[in-house]
Amino acid sequence: MSGSPETRYTETPVLSLHHWTPKLLSFRVERPRAFRFTPGQFARLGLDSADGAPVWRAYSMVSAVWDEHLEFLSILVPGGKFTSQLAQIQPDARIRIEKTATGFFTTDRFVDGTDLWLLATGTGLAPYLSILQDPAVWQRFERIVLVHCVQVWDELAYRSEIATLAQHPLWAEHAHKLRYQPVTTRDDHADALHARIPELLRTCALERALGVPLSPETSRLMICGNPTMVQDTHRQLMQMGYRLSRLSAPGQLVVENAW
Ligand SMILES: NC(=O)c1ccc[n+]([C@@H]2O[C@H](COP(=O)([O-])OP(=O)(O)OC[C@H]3O[C@@H](n4cnc5c(N)ncnc54)[C@H](OP(=O)(O)O)[C@@H]3O)[C@@H](O)[C@H]2O)c1
């Protein structure tokens, strides 16, 4: 991006924080008035690290495009340069945000298909919460499947928000389209599946649990989260006949590689 650092970012106040677990935090900042984004995109946020040097990290927007705030979801890494500062932040503190949102992890990368599959591990859930607040997505797809894989049940952030999200008046008539599938890999909660996403795809366990068949003709899949999960899921889906969607050759997969 061109321009001096001062012209690239603005400072905005932190409005609120919410801890899901001691290591998992959502936070809201005031949306700078000129800040625009497409659901699925991310912003770079800046804080001063412990030694005073600025440190920047990318975070996907969780919020809807019309919200007056911007919401983000973060893990807190002990000793992490950025997140150890984030862990101490209080409402009214100011955080830097680049003026322009970035990224191509957006549903307009798909030109066809009837079923949208949103596959996430951990905080990779974030962009899907914004995508699920886009009325066009609810209108366009016949079924929307959200799969969130975490280690243990308590890490399933936004569980109750996801349940109520579908009832929003702007798309409530499409609420029946959403299927939410929690997955935990290190506990055995009765309401979750218990294997990593590539394995659940390989064994068709996801399709069975959700009652939604996967096929390259109808299914369009987005993958976001742990980089090795993104790679392994991509590889598994390639073996099943799915291809990355490119401008020159629309396909069935869109992958978030920015992390
Ligand atoms: N905050 C944001 O806005 C945002 C946006 C986009 C992406 N991200 C990225 O999303 C990631 C989220 O964290 P995380 O997913 O690493 O959390 P995590 O807590 O380390 O792992 C969550 C789940 O991913 C599974 N997993 C790990 N490696 C896997 C693999 N190779 N294949 C399939 N599943 C695998 C784990 O299974 P096991 O228990 O079996 O290990 C666990 O169930 C981070 O890398 C973050 O940078 C964040």
Tab-separated table of N, CA and C in Angstrom, residues 143-204:
chain	number	residue	atom	x	y	z
A	143	ARG	N	-28.960	-23.516	0.647
A	143	ARG	CA	-28.571	-24.017	1.967
A	143	ARG	C	-27.240	-23.382	2.344
A	144	ILE	N	-27.110	-23.074	3.633
A	144	ILE	CA	-25.870	-22.486	4.129
A	144	ILE	C	-25.424	-23.343	5.317
A	145	VAL	N	-24.234	-23.905	5.197
A	145	VAL	CA	-23.728	-24.810	6.232
A	145	VAL	C	-22.531	-24.141	6.913
A	146	LEU	N	-22.599	-24.005	8.224
A	146	LEU	CA	-21.486	-23.429	8.980
A	146	LEU	C	-20.904	-24.517	9.876
A	147	VAL	N	-19.634	-24.837	9.646
A	147	VAL	CA	-18.961	-25.863	10.442
A	147	VAL	C	-17.854	-25.170	11.237
A	148	HIS	N	-17.925	-25.265	12.564
A	148	HIS	CA	-16.907	-24.625	13.406
A	148	HIS	C	-16.217	-25.694	14.239
A	149	CYS	N	-14.937	-25.860	14.008
A	149	CYS	CA	-14.144	-26.888	14.698
A	149	CYS	C	-13.186	-26.235	15.688
A	150	VAL	N	-13.271	-26.662	16.928
A	150	VAL	CA	-12.391	-26.156	17.990
A	150	VAL	C	-11.916	-27.350	18.811
A	151	GLN	N	-11.025	-27.067	19.747
A	151	GLN	CA	-10.532	-28.184	20.566
A	151	GLN	C	-11.603	-28.637	21.568
A	152	VAL	N	-12.148	-27.685	22.330
A	152	VAL	CA	-13.143	-28.053	23.358
A	152	VAL	C	-14.371	-27.134	23.259
A	153	TRP	N	-15.486	-27.632	23.743
A	153	TRP	CA	-16.807	-27.013	23.582
A	153	TRP	C	-16.821	-25.526	23.938
A	154	ASP	N	-16.164	-25.129	25.028
A	154	ASP	CA	-16.209	-23.725	25.466
A	154	ASP	C	-15.610	-22.767	24.442
A	155	GLU	N	-14.839	-23.291	23.514
A	155	GLU	CA	-14.212	-22.428	22.506
A	155	GLU	C	-15.129	-22.135	21.322
A	156	LEU	N	-16.347	-22.668	21.371
A	156	LEU	CA	-17.308	-22.414	20.286
A	156	LEU	C	-17.936	-21.035	20.478
A	157	ALA	N	-17.149	-20.015	20.210
A	157	ALA	CA	-17.607	-18.629	20.369
A	157	ALA	C	-18.820	-18.385	19.470
A	158	TYR	N	-19.685	-17.478	19.905
A	158	TYR	CA	-20.851	-17.018	19.126
A	158	TYR	C	-21.904	-18.114	18.908
A	159	ARG	N	-21.876	-19.170	19.741
A	159	ARG	CA	-22.821	-20.261	19.538
A	159	ARG	C	-24.264	-19.765	19.620
A	160	SER	N	-24.586	-19.020	20.675
A	160	SER	CA	-25.989	-18.592	20.798
A	160	SER	C	-26.294	-17.459	19.815
A	161	GLU	N	-25.300	-16.643	19.483
A	161	GLU	CA	-25.516	-15.579	18.490
A	161	GLU	C	-25.832	-16.193	17.124
A	162	ILE	N	-25.180	-17.297	16.805
A	162	ILE	CA	-25.433	-17.958	15.512
A	162	ILE	C	-26.878	-18.469	15.481
A	163	ALA	N	-27.331	-18.995	16.633
A	163	ALA	CA	-28.700	-19.515	16.696
A	163	ALA	C	-29.722	-18.395	16.457
A	164	THR	N	-29.451	-17.192	16.958
A	164	THR	CA	-30.436	-16.113	16.797
A	164	THR	C	-30.233	-15.303	15.509
A	165	LEU	N	-29.019	-15.378	14.988
A	165	LEU	CA	-28.679	-14.600	13.779
A	165	LEU	C	-29.652	-14.853	12.621
A	166	ALA	N	-30.038	-16.121	12.479
A	166	ALA	CA	-30.892	-16.484	11.341
A	166	ALA	C	-32.262	-15.810	11.418
A	167	GLN	N	-32.627	-15.309	12.605
A	167	GLN	CA	-33.961	-14.710	12.778
A	167	GLN	C	-33.982	-13.210	12.459
A	168	HIS	N	-32.880	-12.675	11.993
A	168	HIS	CA	-32.838	-11.239	11.686
A	168	HIS	C	-33.945	-10.900	10.673
A	169	PRO	N	-34.714	-9.821	10.901
A	169	PRO	CA	-35.825	-9.516	10.007
A	169	PRO	C	-35.436	-9.393	8.536
A	170	LEU	N	-34.193	-9.005	8.255
A	170	LEU	CA	-33.785	-8.835	6.857
A	170	LEU	C	-33.719	-10.156	6.098
A	171	TRP	N	-33.548	-11.287	6.823
A	171	TRP	CA	-33.446	-12.576	6.103
A	171	TRP	C	-34.159	-13.701	6.846
A	172	ALA	N	-35.038	-13.355	7.801
A	172	ALA	CA	-35.703	-14.397	8.598
A	172	ALA	C	-36.470	-15.391	7.726
A	173	GLU	N	-36.974	-14.918	6.582
A	173	GLU	CA	-37.722	-15.844	5.707
A	173	GLU	C	-36.817	-16.953	5.160
A	174	HIS	N	-35.494	-16.759	5.245
A	174	HIS	CA	-34.540	-17.776	4.765
A	174	HIS	C	-33.894	-18.538	5.921
A	175	ALA	N	-34.378	-18.319	7.143
A	175	ALA	CA	-33.706	-18.874	8.331
A	175	ALA	C	-33.524	-20.390	8.245
A	176	HIS	N	-34.487	-21.067	7.615
A	176	HIS	CA	-34.422	-22.534	7.510
A	176	HIS	C	-33.209	-23.007	6.709
A	177	LYS	N	-32.551	-22.109	5.988
A	177	LYS	CA	-31.435	-22.518	5.131
A	177	LYS	C	-30.166	-22.832	5.924
A	178	LEU	N	-30.068	-22.305	7.139
A	178	LEU	CA	-28.808	-22.414	7.889
A	178	LEU	C	-28.716	-23.713	8.681
A	179	ARG	N	-27.592	-24.415	8.515
A	179	ARG	CA	-27.260	-25.560	9.376
A	179	ARG	C	-25.934	-25.233	10.047
A	180	TYR	N	-25.890	-25.373	11.366
A	180	TYR	CA	-24.668	-25.085	12.122
A	180	TYR	C	-24.164	-26.384	12.731
A	181	GLN	N	-22.915	-26.709	12.455
A	181	GLN	CA	-22.372	-27.952	12.993
A	181	GLN	C	-21.132	-27.685	13.844
A	182	PRO	N	-21.265	-27.778	15.172
A	182	PRO	CA	-20.071	-27.677	16.009
A	182	PRO	C	-19.243	-28.965	15.944
A	183	VAL	N	-17.929	-28.782	16.006
A	183	VAL	CA	-17.005	-29.925	16.002
A	183	VAL	C	-15.970	-29.678	17.097
A	184	THR	N	-15.749	-30.669	17.952
A	184	THR	CA	-14.681	-30.550	18.956
A	184	THR	C	-13.742	-31.738	18.793
A	185	THR	N	-12.442	-31.441	18.876
A	185	THR	CA	-11.470	-32.509	18.628
A	185	THR	C	-10.856	-33.056	19.911
A	186	ARG	N	-11.102	-32.357	21.056
A	186	ARG	CA	-10.435	-32.836	22.280
A	186	ARG	C	-11.395	-33.025	23.439
A	187	ASP	N	-12.697	-33.037	23.168
A	187	ASP	CA	-13.647	-33.480	24.194
A	187	ASP	C	-14.755	-34.245	23.478
A	188	ASP	N	-15.729	-34.718	24.240
A	188	ASP	CA	-16.728	-35.578	23.585
A	188	ASP	C	-18.141	-35.065	23.845
A	189	HIS	N	-18.343	-33.777	23.680
A	189	HIS	CA	-19.661	-33.181	23.872
A	189	HIS	C	-20.679	-33.841	22.934
A	190	ALA	N	-21.866	-34.108	23.489
A	190	ALA	CA	-22.873	-34.876	22.738
A	190	ALA	C	-23.372	-34.140	21.497
A	191	ASP	N	-23.348	-32.802	21.487
A	191	ASP	CA	-23.898	-32.060	20.349
A	191	ASP	C	-22.860	-31.748	19.267
A	192	ALA	N	-21.672	-32.271	19.421
A	192	ALA	CA	-20.618	-31.976	18.438
A	192	ALA	C	-20.171	-33.244	17.728
A	193	LEU	N	-19.557	-33.070	16.561
A	193	LEU	CA	-18.822	-34.160	15.922
A	193	LEU	C	-17.394	-34.111	16.457
A	194	HIS	N	-16.673	-35.220	16.280
A	194	HIS	CA	-15.362	-35.305	16.939
A	194	HIS	C	-14.263	-35.821	16.026
A	195	ALA	N	-13.954	-35.071	15.002
A	195	ALA	CA	-12.788	-35.399	14.164
A	195	ALA	C	-12.423	-34.122	13.438
A	196	ARG	N	-11.202	-34.055	12.927
A	196	ARG	CA	-10.805	-32.860	12.180
A	196	ARG	C	-11.611	-32.752	10.881
A	197	ILE	N	-11.743	-31.547	10.383
A	197	ILE	CA	-12.608	-31.306	9.213
A	197	ILE	C	-12.225	-32.165	7.984
A	198	PRO	N	-10.938	-32.279	7.642
A	198	PRO	CA	-10.634	-33.098	6.450
A	198	PRO	C	-11.126	-34.539	6.613
A	199	GLU	N	-10.995	-35.061	7.822
A	199	GLU	CA	-11.437	-36.428	8.086
A	199	GLU	C	-12.965	-36.520	7.986
A	200	LEU	N	-13.652	-35.511	8.506
A	200	LEU	CA	-15.123	-35.511	8.433
A	200	LEU	C	-15.606	-35.430	6.985
A	201	LEU	N	-14.812	-34.763	6.147
A	201	LEU	CA	-15.166	-34.686	4.720
A	201	LEU	C	-14.887	-36.030	4.048
A	202	ARG	N	-13.725	-36.595	4.367
A	202	ARG	CA	-13.315	-37.858	3.714
A	202	ARG	C	-14.305	-38.986	4.009
A	203	THR	N	-14.789	-39.023	5.247
A	203	THR	CA	-15.676	-40.126	5.648
A	203	THR	C	-17.156	-39.812	5.394
A	204	CYS	N	-17.444	-38.630	4.857
A	204	CYS	CA	-18.821	-38.175	4.607
A	204	CYS	C	-19.610	-37.988	5.915
